Amino acid sequence: MSLVRGIIDTLGIRRRTNTDSNEHALQQNQAQLNPYEMVDADSLVQHVQNEFKRRESERLPYELQWRLNIAFIEGNQYLDINPVAQTVEEIPKYYWWQEREVFNHIAPNIETRIARLTKMRPILKARPGSNERDDLRRTKITSQLLKTIYYDQKVQDKIADIIPWLEAVGTVLVKNFWDPNAGPFLEIDEINENGRGKRIIREGDLGILICPAPEIYPDSSLHQEIEHCKSIIHAKIYHIDDIKEIWGVEVAPETSAVLRLAQSITGQGGMGINSGYQYTTQYVSDCALVKEYWEVPTKKWPQGRLIIVANGKLLHFGPNPYRVGRDGTIALPFSKVVCIKRPGCFWGKTVTERLIPIQRRYNALRNRKAEFLNSCSIGGWFVEEGSVDIDEWEKNAGSPGFIGEFKPGSTPPKRIENGNLPPQFEYEEQTLLQEFSILSGVSEISRQSKAPPGVKSGVAMSLALEQDETRLSATAQNIEEFLVECASQWLRIYKQFVSGYRVLKAVGKNNIVDVYEWTGSDLKAEDVIIEPISALSESPAQRRQMVFDLATSGLFIDPDTGRFDKAARTKLLETLEMGDWEDIDSSEELHISKAERENRMMSELNFALPAPYDDHELHIRMHNEYRLTVEFESIAQQIPQIQELFDYHVGIHASYFRSMLTPMVEGEEQSNNAE
């Protein structure tokens, strides 16, 4: 027994007592408690304030570059970053006579890039993962919902707001959230103090908020992607009345500086560019800076955290409510897009940063030329000491008809002669203009809306436009990837918050409406793609010319009949944006719509009887095209009878079509016999 006791003592094992059991039970009880209820409000506020100051200091070098970029776009181009004071300061003049005009070539280049990128019309859709009928149905619902979101949320207008910020600061984020106060109204039954009654509520809908880089503070600027960040602070200025209405907390106002972007009316810079974008810093009152601290799940906080503070007060604290990560995991509800990727850095670069040194040199060159012209027009004088009235000559020597007096016997005043302007000035100016095009990715065709000198061939013009697209393709690709990520988060938010059935309507031509009932489980957030189209260089005129070339080549002529395919003609008119031009194709569109309705009816084993007045050739083509789809093959595997139903239906169309051709053949034979 003593030997066993010695081994136990050597190993440090002690007997469990009642005190140990109580401590263990206490730890288990604390672990079962909600960690989000065992917090101190002051400590949360202090944590967010400390993190905000740390991140603000870490982000300052990038913020100074953003301010400098914005100043150069606006035309305030005699500024530079003071690395010691950590501010943007004006560069002083060296001489009183020094010219300081601004010849802003950055603004037109940036505005041209904005115009080219805003032309993008990305089409979001879902792709099927298999040929199963249920998967195809979910794909249709997801694609139609993305189309509805695109128009209801005015995504194209939001892209038009994002791109100017993207060209100025290089990085823009979008916050995707669920807005319970949006969507259509619903009337629900409830029991209140007065008995049974009705209450009007909102159905809830998606919300999309643009967050420019000045509003965002990641946990580290060295985390390149959002998924690498553990937390992000979104700091936005709200009016104190809005804070009280949203969060129910009264907050004292604080003076804050906000960077705004607005469209210019009178023009900007030395180039007089109209309808540009103007970035200004304004100080607002009766407002407070609301800091939203978003955090991903950790061991201590298994559901993440959302802490909202303003001017030292806690507005909200709780778990991160959004499962927008892959497989429905809790993640940060932000999507990021950059102008030019900076490896290993959260913040992207802009083309403006490249153009600033060229713009400074161009301003210096043009101002030196202006100073030379001033010296030639006004000129200087050599005078003997005491021979003239210096004040009089300084004031009037450059005026026309000036008569100057000098002392008799002294050397007459002599004008200082200026030589010719060295040709290197002109060479340097042309070189700088070429560098503007090279570094900005904007050619003379896009910037000046005319062909460059010596280019008269249409092929050469097309090649030049393709080169422009190549230079802008990196930024365009970043925007497309960003939209795919946004769309995936939108679908995950719907999947999380939509509990019951909702109705989705798809309105086609001739007011034909497809109605889908869907729930959150019907959405496919992992299979979002962008339809591959060239949205940069392809103008409406180029698209029409391409259609004309294809039509004249005989590509759409049926080799069996030698006639132009009717369905193809309708598609071509739609491509030419003439689908309803004088109702030229209204009858064919009606026949196509009727054939599609028949396809849907027979897919549900409901027989559709062809009518004698149908365009039987067009109907046969539409039915056979549908039978070549993966959707039909999936239905046929589950319901083999559908193939016989389609065969019988198409056979009736074929018999009608043959009966229509018989009189034509007999008429041709009689005509030949008469001849």
XYZ file of C-alpha atoms in Angstrom:
675
model
C 0.000 0.000 0.000
C 2.838 2.335 0.833
C 4.412 1.503 -2.560
C 1.219 2.565 -4.402
C 1.060 5.743 -2.321
C 4.620 6.576 -3.268
C 3.934 6.116 -6.993
C 0.847 8.364 -6.769
C 2.814 11.075 -4.957
C 5.651 10.843 -7.495
C 3.239 11.325 -10.430
C 1.580 14.298 -8.730
C -1.851 12.656 -8.622
C -4.119 13.817 -5.834
C -7.441 12.529 -4.666
C -10.529 14.286 -5.955
C -12.383 16.168 -3.240
C -15.796 17.790 -3.034
C -14.171 21.197 -3.603
C -12.700 20.015 -6.920
C -16.095 18.697 -8.008
C -17.727 22.054 -7.271
C -15.086 23.957 -9.264
C -15.514 21.617 -12.232
C -19.299 22.035 -12.182
C -18.895 25.838 -11.993
C -16.660 25.812 -15.066
C -19.188 23.708 -16.968
C -22.000 26.087 -16.014
C -19.982 29.109 -17.173
C -19.222 27.370 -20.463
C -22.929 26.793 -21.004
C -23.742 30.469 -20.413
C -24.123 32.766 -23.395
C -20.759 34.569 -23.810
C -22.539 37.465 -25.534
C -24.391 38.277 -22.303
C -21.328 38.265 -20.020
C -19.661 41.427 -21.378
C -19.059 44.942 -20.165
C -20.256 47.759 -22.455
C -17.377 50.090 -21.539
C -14.781 47.453 -22.352
C -16.378 46.827 -25.743
C -16.389 50.538 -26.565
C -12.773 50.876 -25.465
C -11.776 47.851 -27.539
C -13.344 49.296 -30.707
C -11.838 52.755 -30.058
C -8.348 51.321 -29.566
C -8.609 49.162 -32.662
C -9.891 52.097 -34.695
C -6.952 54.303 -33.698
C -4.430 51.552 -34.420
C -5.879 50.804 -37.832
C -6.226 54.496 -38.656
C -2.521 54.989 -37.959
C -1.564 51.918 -40.018
C -3.706 53.039 -42.942
C -2.455 56.647 -42.953
C 0.250 56.260 -45.677
C -2.335 54.851 -48.071
C -4.848 57.534 -47.115
C -2.315 60.287 -47.895
C -1.858 58.805 -51.355
C -5.637 58.802 -51.840
C -5.804 62.489 -50.926
C -3.000 63.266 -53.349
C -4.724 61.293 -56.118
C -7.979 63.156 -55.552
C -6.183 66.518 -55.530
C -4.534 65.800 -58.876
C -7.824 64.664 -60.446
C -9.462 67.895 -59.275
C -6.597 70.001 -60.629
C -4.817 70.906 -57.354
C -1.487 69.648 -58.611
C 1.089 71.618 -56.633
C 0.772 69.371 -53.594
C 2.965 66.629 -52.194
C 3.087 64.273 -49.213
C 5.130 65.420 -46.233
C 6.463 62.133 -44.780
C 7.482 63.804 -41.518
C 4.252 65.652 -40.719
C 2.147 62.895 -42.394
C 0.085 65.461 -44.291
C -0.482 66.636 -47.858
C 1.051 70.101 -48.203
C 1.435 72.694 -50.944
C 4.766 72.969 -52.751
C 5.928 76.606 -52.358
C 7.040 78.855 -55.198
C 10.769 79.351 -55.656
C 10.459 82.765 -57.356
C 7.752 85.402 -57.428
C 7.626 85.349 -61.231
C 7.308 81.579 -61.455
C 4.330 80.307 -63.494
C 2.084 77.846 -61.639
C -0.641 76.994 -64.137
C -2.185 73.503 -64.211
C -2.625 71.654 -67.499
C -4.697 68.737 -66.250
C -4.318 65.645 -68.428
C -5.098 63.244 -65.580
C -8.782 64.250 -65.426
C -9.648 63.477 -69.078
C -7.744 60.177 -68.952
C -9.486 59.082 -65.753
C -12.893 60.201 -67.010
C -12.341 58.269 -70.233
C -11.496 55.152 -68.233
C -14.642 55.697 -66.139
C -16.746 56.048 -69.285
C -15.256 52.905 -70.853
C -15.653 50.789 -67.714
C -19.198 52.060 -67.074
C -20.195 50.650 -70.465
C -19.864 47.156 -69.021
C -23.160 45.288 -68.921
C -22.311 42.086 -67.034
C -25.060 39.463 -67.054
C -25.152 37.352 -63.890
C -26.542 33.852 -64.168
C -26.256 30.405 -62.623
C -24.967 27.292 -64.351
C -26.413 23.812 -63.831
C -24.300 21.273 -62.008
C -26.027 18.250 -63.518
C -28.775 17.298 -65.959
C -31.268 16.410 -63.231
C -34.618 18.098 -63.540
C -34.557 19.570 -60.044
C -31.105 21.014 -60.585
C -32.190 22.615 -63.858
C -35.235 24.111 -62.148
C -33.093 25.584 -59.362
C -30.708 26.981 -61.956
C -33.582 28.744 -63.738
C -34.883 30.221 -60.481
C -31.411 31.397 -59.422
C -30.686 33.010 -62.802
C -34.030 34.792 -62.829
C -33.594 35.979 -59.242
C -30.152 37.401 -60.105
C -31.709 39.221 -63.030
C -34.423 40.611 -60.758
C -31.848 41.748 -58.192
C -29.821 43.419 -60.945
C -32.742 45.650 -61.914
C -34.524 46.073 -58.571
C -31.348 47.001 -56.705
C -30.129 49.184 -59.622
C -26.822 47.362 -59.738
C -25.811 49.173 -62.925
C -26.182 52.546 -61.160
C -24.156 51.235 -58.235
C -21.389 50.137 -60.615
C -21.428 53.659 -62.068
C -20.888 55.001 -58.514
C -18.186 52.455 -57.682
C -15.941 53.060 -60.701
C -15.120 56.767 -59.979
C -14.097 55.804 -56.436
C -12.125 52.908 -57.882
C -10.156 55.223 -60.174
C -9.494 57.699 -57.359
C -8.521 55.514 -54.388
C -8.100 52.069 -55.957
C -10.320 50.082 -53.556
C -14.073 49.905 -52.959
C -16.059 47.530 -50.765
C -19.748 46.683 -50.872
C -21.637 45.649 -47.752
C -24.421 43.129 -48.414
C -27.067 42.908 -45.693
C -30.669 41.979 -45.009
C -33.059 44.908 -44.620
C -36.193 43.874 -42.689
C -37.840 47.211 -43.536
C -37.666 46.639 -47.310
C -39.704 44.538 -49.696
C -43.472 44.411 -50.277
C -46.015 44.854 -47.493
C -47.614 41.817 -45.827
C -50.762 41.635 -43.733
C -50.593 39.119 -40.876
C -53.119 38.059 -38.246
C -52.219 38.584 -34.593
C -53.852 38.565 -31.186
C -53.489 41.814 -29.229
C -55.177 43.448 -26.236
C -58.310 44.141 -28.279
C -58.540 40.587 -29.541
C -57.697 39.307 -33.001
C -56.416 41.912 -35.409
C -54.158 42.503 -38.368
C -50.696 44.013 -38.587
C -48.852 45.327 -41.631
C -45.199 44.350 -41.890
C -42.531 44.314 -44.549
C -41.449 41.090 -46.229
C -37.767 42.051 -46.008
C -35.292 42.267 -48.850
C -31.644 42.512 -49.765
C -29.673 45.691 -49.074
C -26.509 46.814 -50.879
C -24.320 49.627 -49.541
C -21.230 51.050 -51.279
C -18.300 51.510 -48.869
C -15.390 53.516 -50.350
C -11.892 52.842 -49.041
C -11.881 55.874 -46.649
C -14.686 54.173 -44.664
C -12.953 50.789 -44.273
C -10.370 49.726 -41.662
C -9.171 46.088 -41.971
C -7.322 44.385 -39.127
C -4.131 44.537 -41.224
C -3.242 46.179 -44.520
C -1.101 43.119 -45.299
C -4.159 40.870 -45.661
C -4.804 40.916 -49.392
C -8.325 39.455 -49.450
C -11.326 39.858 -47.184
C -11.309 36.165 -46.275
C -7.807 36.680 -44.851
C -9.094 39.326 -42.420
C -10.305 38.407 -38.950
C -12.217 41.657 -38.544
C -13.129 44.852 -40.408
C -14.292 48.203 -39.057
C -16.744 50.130 -41.202
C -16.796 53.769 -40.076
C -19.583 55.905 -41.514
C -20.991 59.288 -40.525
C -24.660 59.384 -39.490
C -26.846 62.241 -38.331
C -27.591 61.959 -34.614
C -31.345 61.787 -35.353
C -30.781 58.804 -37.630
C -28.703 57.109 -34.928
C -31.530 57.583 -32.444
C -34.084 56.189 -34.896
C -32.021 53.165 -35.982
C -30.443 52.063 -32.698
C -32.578 53.886 -30.109
C -29.593 55.533 -28.391
C -29.007 59.276 -28.012
C -25.479 60.253 -29.012
C -23.815 63.637 -28.655
C -22.707 65.190 -31.975
C -19.057 65.357 -32.988
C -17.318 67.299 -35.745
C -16.161 64.912 -38.449
C -14.503 65.219 -41.820
C -16.068 63.323 -44.701
C -14.719 62.767 -48.203
C -17.469 63.144 -50.766
C -17.681 62.511 -54.490
C -20.021 64.590 -56.628
C -20.487 65.211 -60.313
C -18.945 68.439 -61.528
C -21.102 70.940 -63.431
C -18.780 73.797 -64.350
C -15.758 71.687 -65.275
C -12.487 71.142 -63.497
C -8.780 71.451 -64.038
C -6.966 73.327 -66.754
C -8.602 71.241 -69.498
C -12.167 72.423 -68.801
C -13.643 68.913 -68.635
C -17.410 69.040 -68.213
C -19.555 66.507 -66.370
C -16.576 65.149 -64.455
C -16.315 63.951 -60.864
C -15.275 66.159 -57.979
C -13.910 64.880 -54.655
C -14.209 67.256 -51.723
C -13.548 67.099 -47.969
C -16.333 68.613 -45.882
C -16.780 69.050 -42.162
C -20.234 68.138 -40.916
C -22.004 68.990 -37.669
C -24.896 67.387 -35.782
C -23.425 64.054 -36.803
C -21.370 61.278 -35.265
C -19.000 58.658 -36.626
C -20.584 55.210 -36.263
C -18.007 52.412 -36.090
C -19.202 48.911 -36.939
C -16.754 46.232 -35.783
C -17.360 43.008 -37.754
C -15.505 39.887 -36.607
C -15.433 36.293 -37.879
C -16.022 33.348 -35.484
C -13.257 32.440 -33.026
C -12.972 29.969 -30.150
C -14.019 32.637 -27.679
C -16.777 33.998 -29.920
C -18.075 30.969 -31.893
C -20.613 33.078 -33.824
C -18.371 36.033 -34.455
C -19.109 39.538 -33.202
C -20.813 42.719 -34.353
C -20.058 45.717 -32.151
C -21.457 49.140 -33.081
C -20.295 52.245 -31.190
C -20.598 55.996 -31.712
C -18.950 58.793 -29.734
C -18.185 56.590 -26.739
C -21.564 54.836 -26.545
C -22.449 51.236 -27.331
C -25.237 51.018 -29.916
C -25.322 47.250 -30.509
C -23.511 44.077 -29.521
C -24.198 40.534 -30.630
C -23.081 37.715 -32.907
C -22.291 38.250 -36.556
C -25.718 37.618 -38.160
C -24.651 36.745 -41.718
C -23.812 33.298 -43.062
C -22.347 34.513 -46.334
C -19.300 32.247 -46.411
C -18.998 29.032 -48.373
C -21.324 26.249 -47.224
C -23.333 28.738 -45.172
C -20.579 29.637 -42.694
C -20.502 32.923 -40.788
C -18.264 35.426 -42.594
C -17.776 39.142 -43.155
C -20.610 40.477 -45.370
C -18.287 42.513 -47.588
C -17.104 42.154 -51.190
C -13.998 43.988 -52.421
C -12.922 45.267 -55.827
C -9.612 46.940 -56.689
C -8.480 48.879 -59.730
C -5.031 47.252 -59.923
C -4.079 44.450 -57.542
C -1.199 45.107 -55.188
C 0.292 41.712 -54.176
C 0.301 41.132 -50.435
C -1.714 44.271 -49.670
C -5.366 44.902 -48.901
C -5.421 48.201 -50.803
C -5.285 48.331 -54.579
C -3.429 50.807 -56.754
C -4.834 53.324 -59.213
C -3.715 54.549 -62.594
C -3.638 58.047 -61.106
C -0.580 57.126 -59.030
C 1.312 56.329 -62.235
C 0.256 59.564 -63.909
C 1.217 61.966 -61.115
C 4.981 62.123 -61.965
C 4.180 62.610 -65.678
C 1.647 65.324 -64.829
C 4.161 67.190 -62.658
C 6.765 67.140 -65.418
C 4.213 68.211 -68.014
C 3.096 71.158 -65.875
C 6.731 72.204 -65.384
C 7.412 71.995 -69.123
C 4.381 74.034 -70.132
C 5.062 76.659 -67.474
C 8.707 77.022 -68.555
C 7.463 77.597 -72.090
C 5.033 80.217 -70.784
C 7.840 81.944 -68.878
C 9.954 82.015 -72.050
C 7.076 83.610 -73.970
C 6.643 86.159 -71.178
C 10.308 87.089 -71.362
C 10.024 87.458 -75.143
C 6.890 89.635 -75.018
C 7.717 91.779 -71.998
C 11.497 91.480 -72.204
C 14.258 92.971 -70.077
C 16.666 95.889 -70.421
C 20.389 96.593 -69.913
C 20.840 100.128 -68.545
C 23.825 102.067 -67.289
C 23.679 102.830 -63.607
C 22.007 106.186 -62.965
C 21.186 106.765 -66.635
C 17.391 106.249 -66.410
C 14.503 106.498 -63.975
C 14.327 102.871 -62.884
C 10.784 103.121 -61.487
C 9.483 104.646 -64.706
C 11.188 102.065 -66.908
C 10.076 99.185 -64.727
C 6.498 100.366 -64.883
C 6.135 101.371 -68.547
C 9.066 99.944 -70.528
C 7.005 97.104 -71.921
C 4.019 99.232 -73.026
C 3.419 100.134 -76.709
C 4.623 103.644 -77.709
C 6.744 104.086 -74.605
C 9.201 107.017 -74.816
C 12.059 106.622 -72.406
C 14.529 109.275 -71.310
C 18.159 108.665 -70.372
C 20.947 111.018 -69.298
C 23.000 112.644 -72.072
C 26.422 111.084 -72.485
C 25.390 107.745 -70.972
C 25.041 104.469 -72.830
C 21.528 104.117 -74.291
C 19.400 101.318 -72.744
C 19.474 98.039 -74.681
C 16.779 95.356 -74.759
C 17.823 91.876 -73.675
C 17.511 89.594 -76.692
C 16.080 86.099 -76.250
C 17.119 83.218 -78.420
C 14.810 80.682 -80.052
C 12.999 78.097 -77.955
C 15.090 74.896 -78.033
C 13.414 72.068 -80.031
C 13.893 69.737 -77.070
C 10.855 71.389 -75.461
C 8.581 70.171 -78.261
C 10.107 66.696 -78.267
C 9.657 66.435 -74.517
C 6.022 67.545 -74.689
C 5.144 64.927 -77.310
C 6.968 62.271 -75.289
C 4.988 63.141 -72.170
C 1.681 63.007 -74.051
C 2.567 59.539 -75.319
C 3.436 58.441 -71.796
C 0.010 59.604 -70.618
C -1.575 57.184 -73.113
C 0.810 54.347 -72.273
C 0.427 54.573 -68.498
C -3.305 55.281 -68.399
C -4.309 52.632 -70.927
C -6.346 55.237 -72.843
C -5.497 55.903 -76.472
C -6.207 58.980 -78.591
C -9.253 57.244 -80.052
C -10.990 57.028 -76.675
C -9.684 60.275 -75.204
C -10.251 62.560 -78.199
C -13.083 60.606 -79.888
C -11.262 60.625 -83.227
C -8.855 58.465 -85.144
C -5.141 59.069 -84.581
C -3.188 60.812 -87.363
C -2.498 58.565 -90.354
C -5.034 55.874 -89.375
C -7.703 55.551 -92.076
C -8.230 51.796 -92.302
C -11.164 50.224 -90.501
C -9.008 47.228 -89.607
C -6.444 49.518 -87.982
C -9.225 51.233 -86.017
C -10.504 47.860 -84.794
C -7.001 46.852 -83.703
C -6.595 50.129 -81.829
C -9.893 49.582 -79.999
C -8.862 46.039 -79.101
C -5.616 47.403 -77.644
C -7.668 49.785 -75.497
C -9.734 46.843 -74.274
C -6.564 44.901 -73.464
C -5.255 47.721 -71.292
C -8.546 48.017 -69.424
C -9.160 44.277 -69.217
C -7.356 43.845 -65.868
C -9.665 46.319 -64.118
C -12.693 44.935 -65.983
C -11.769 41.405 -64.861
C -11.519 42.579 -61.244
C -15.002 44.100 -61.511
C -16.443 40.871 -62.930
C -14.890 38.750 -60.164
C -16.232 41.215 -57.608
C -19.768 40.963 -59.036
C -19.652 37.160 -58.905
C -18.656 37.310 -55.229
C -21.409 39.857 -54.552
C -24.007 37.686 -56.286
C -22.950 34.648 -54.261
C -23.399 36.639 -51.035
C -26.779 37.952 -52.192
C -28.015 34.420 -52.773
C -26.657 33.209 -49.423
C -28.437 36.073 -47.661
C -31.724 35.161 -49.362
C -31.095 31.519 -48.506
C -30.612 32.442 -44.846
C -33.472 34.894 -44.328
C -36.226 33.735 -46.708
C -38.217 31.156 -44.743
C -41.480 30.734 -46.656
C -42.413 30.588 -50.315
C -41.918 33.607 -52.527
C -43.131 34.297 -56.040
C -40.772 35.223 -58.844
C -42.147 36.539 -62.119
C -40.301 36.521 -65.429
C -41.948 38.707 -68.050
C -40.982 37.963 -71.638
C -42.101 39.343 -74.967
C -45.790 39.760 -75.738
C -46.456 39.948 -71.980
C -45.950 36.220 -71.495
C -45.244 35.684 -67.794
C -43.507 32.732 -66.174
C -44.255 32.415 -62.455
C -41.929 30.483 -60.137
C -42.454 29.639 -56.471
C -39.193 29.391 -54.601
C -37.671 29.204 -51.152
C -34.148 29.778 -49.896
C -33.238 26.126 -50.432
C -33.840 26.504 -54.193
C -30.930 28.932 -54.657
C -27.486 27.912 -55.914
C -24.967 30.350 -54.469
C -21.880 28.393 -55.532
C -22.601 28.275 -59.282
C -22.772 31.970 -60.228
C -21.024 33.019 -63.424
C -20.962 36.032 -65.726
C -22.059 35.478 -69.284
C -18.928 35.887 -71.424
C -19.530 39.002 -73.532
C -17.196 41.742 -74.679
C -18.535 44.803 -72.897
C -15.671 47.230 -73.420
C -14.880 47.696 -77.080
C -18.142 46.536 -78.631
C -20.278 49.568 -79.406
C -23.853 49.330 -80.832
C -22.548 50.370 -84.257
C -19.904 47.630 -84.209
C -22.446 45.033 -83.106
C -24.833 45.995 -85.918
C -22.042 45.842 -88.478
C -21.110 42.378 -87.274
C -24.730 41.246 -87.678
C -24.877 42.639 -91.208
C -21.651 40.837 -92.128
C -22.962 37.529 -90.787
C -26.306 37.939 -92.547
C -24.737 38.715 -95.943
C -22.393 35.742 -95.607
C -25.365 33.350 -95.818
C -24.740 31.859 -92.385
C -28.437 32.043 -91.410
C -29.874 30.634 -94.658
C -31.423 27.188 -94.347
C -29.500 24.905 -96.780
C -32.552 22.672 -97.322
C -35.066 25.369 -98.262
C -32.663 28.094 -99.384
C -34.649 30.603 -97.324
C -33.700 32.855 -94.442
C -34.438 31.184 -91.101
C -37.366 32.966 -89.416
C -36.251 32.368 -85.841
C -32.774 33.609 -86.716
C -34.254 36.735 -88.298
C -36.098 37.558 -85.074
C -32.900 37.141 -83.054
C -31.007 39.333 -85.504
C -33.579 42.100 -85.213
C -33.306 41.919 -81.422
C -29.520 42.189 -81.694
C -29.941 45.237 -83.926
C -32.256 46.673 -81.232
C -35.063 46.686 -83.796
C -37.126 43.833 -82.394
C -40.312 45.941 -82.395
C -39.469 48.110 -85.393
C -42.823 48.724 -87.083
C -43.951 45.320 -85.714
C -42.061 43.710 -88.586
C -41.720 40.428 -86.744
C -44.701 40.506 -84.386
C -46.394 37.461 -85.952
C -43.241 35.365 -85.823
C -42.678 36.304 -82.182
C -46.229 35.197 -81.403
C -45.627 31.846 -83.093
C -42.350 31.368 -81.201
C -44.054 32.202 -77.889
C -46.892 29.774 -78.656
C -44.409 27.000 -79.474
C -42.595 27.625 -76.170
C -45.895 27.442 -74.273
C -46.633 24.144 -75.988
C -43.214 22.846 -74.918
C -44.006 23.679 -71.288
C -47.449 22.102 -71.490
C -46.181 18.843 -72.984
C -43.330 18.721 -70.437
C -46.095 18.356 -67.843
C -47.802 15.628 -69.974
C -50.580 17.974 -71.087
C -51.303 17.467 -74.796
C -51.325 20.601 -76.967
C -53.213 20.300 -80.247
C -51.607 22.128 -83.198
C -53.836 24.615 -85.011
C -54.135 24.861 -88.814
C -53.078 28.523 -88.700
C -49.769 27.784 -86.936
C -46.488 28.496 -88.684
C -45.792 24.761 -88.819
C -42.207 25.062 -90.081
C -41.310 27.376 -87.219
C -43.162 25.233 -84.656
C -41.346 22.068 -85.780
C -38.017 23.835 -85.437
C -38.786 25.153 -81.919
C -40.049 21.747 -80.708
C -37.000 19.911 -82.069
C -34.613 22.453 -80.565
C -36.262 21.938 -77.185
C -35.880 18.159 -77.532
C -32.124 18.657 -77.956
C -31.762 20.363 -74.571
C -30.460 18.761 -71.396
C -33.704 19.682 -69.631
C -35.770 17.559 -72.044
C -33.372 14.618 -71.748
C -33.689 14.765 -67.957
C -37.502 14.771 -68.176
C -37.475 11.931 -70.723
C -35.406 9.766 -68.358
C -38.044 10.159 -65.658
C -41.115 10.148 -67.958
C -40.436 8.067 -71.119
C -43.960 8.777 -72.487
C -43.046 12.393 -73.160
C -41.029 11.400 -76.236
C -44.099 9.805 -77.837
C -46.184 12.877 -76.967
C -43.736 15.184 -78.744
C -43.461 12.816 -81.737
C -47.243 12.811 -82.180
C -47.466 16.614 -81.810
C -44.654 17.274 -84.296
C -46.186 14.715 -86.688
C -49.430 16.729 -86.831
C -47.423 19.888 -87.619
C -45.558 17.988 -90.357
C -48.802 16.736 -91.953
C -50.181 20.296 -92.008
C -46.921 21.531 -93.531
C -46.971 18.865 -96.284
C -50.566 19.662 -97.157
C -49.618 23.326 -97.584
C -46.729 22.428 -99.909
C -48.826 20.128 -102.156
C -50.829 22.908 -103.933
C -47.598 24.800 -104.543
C -45.969 21.759 -106.190
C -49.044 21.085 -108.358
C -49.140 24.725 -109.406
C -45.505 24.617 -110.477
C -46.110 21.398 -112.533
C -49.086 22.959 -114.329
C -47.030 26.033 -115.116
C -44.222 23.919 -116.528
C -46.647 21.899 -118.688
C -48.201 25.076 -120.092
C -44.775 26.334 -121.091
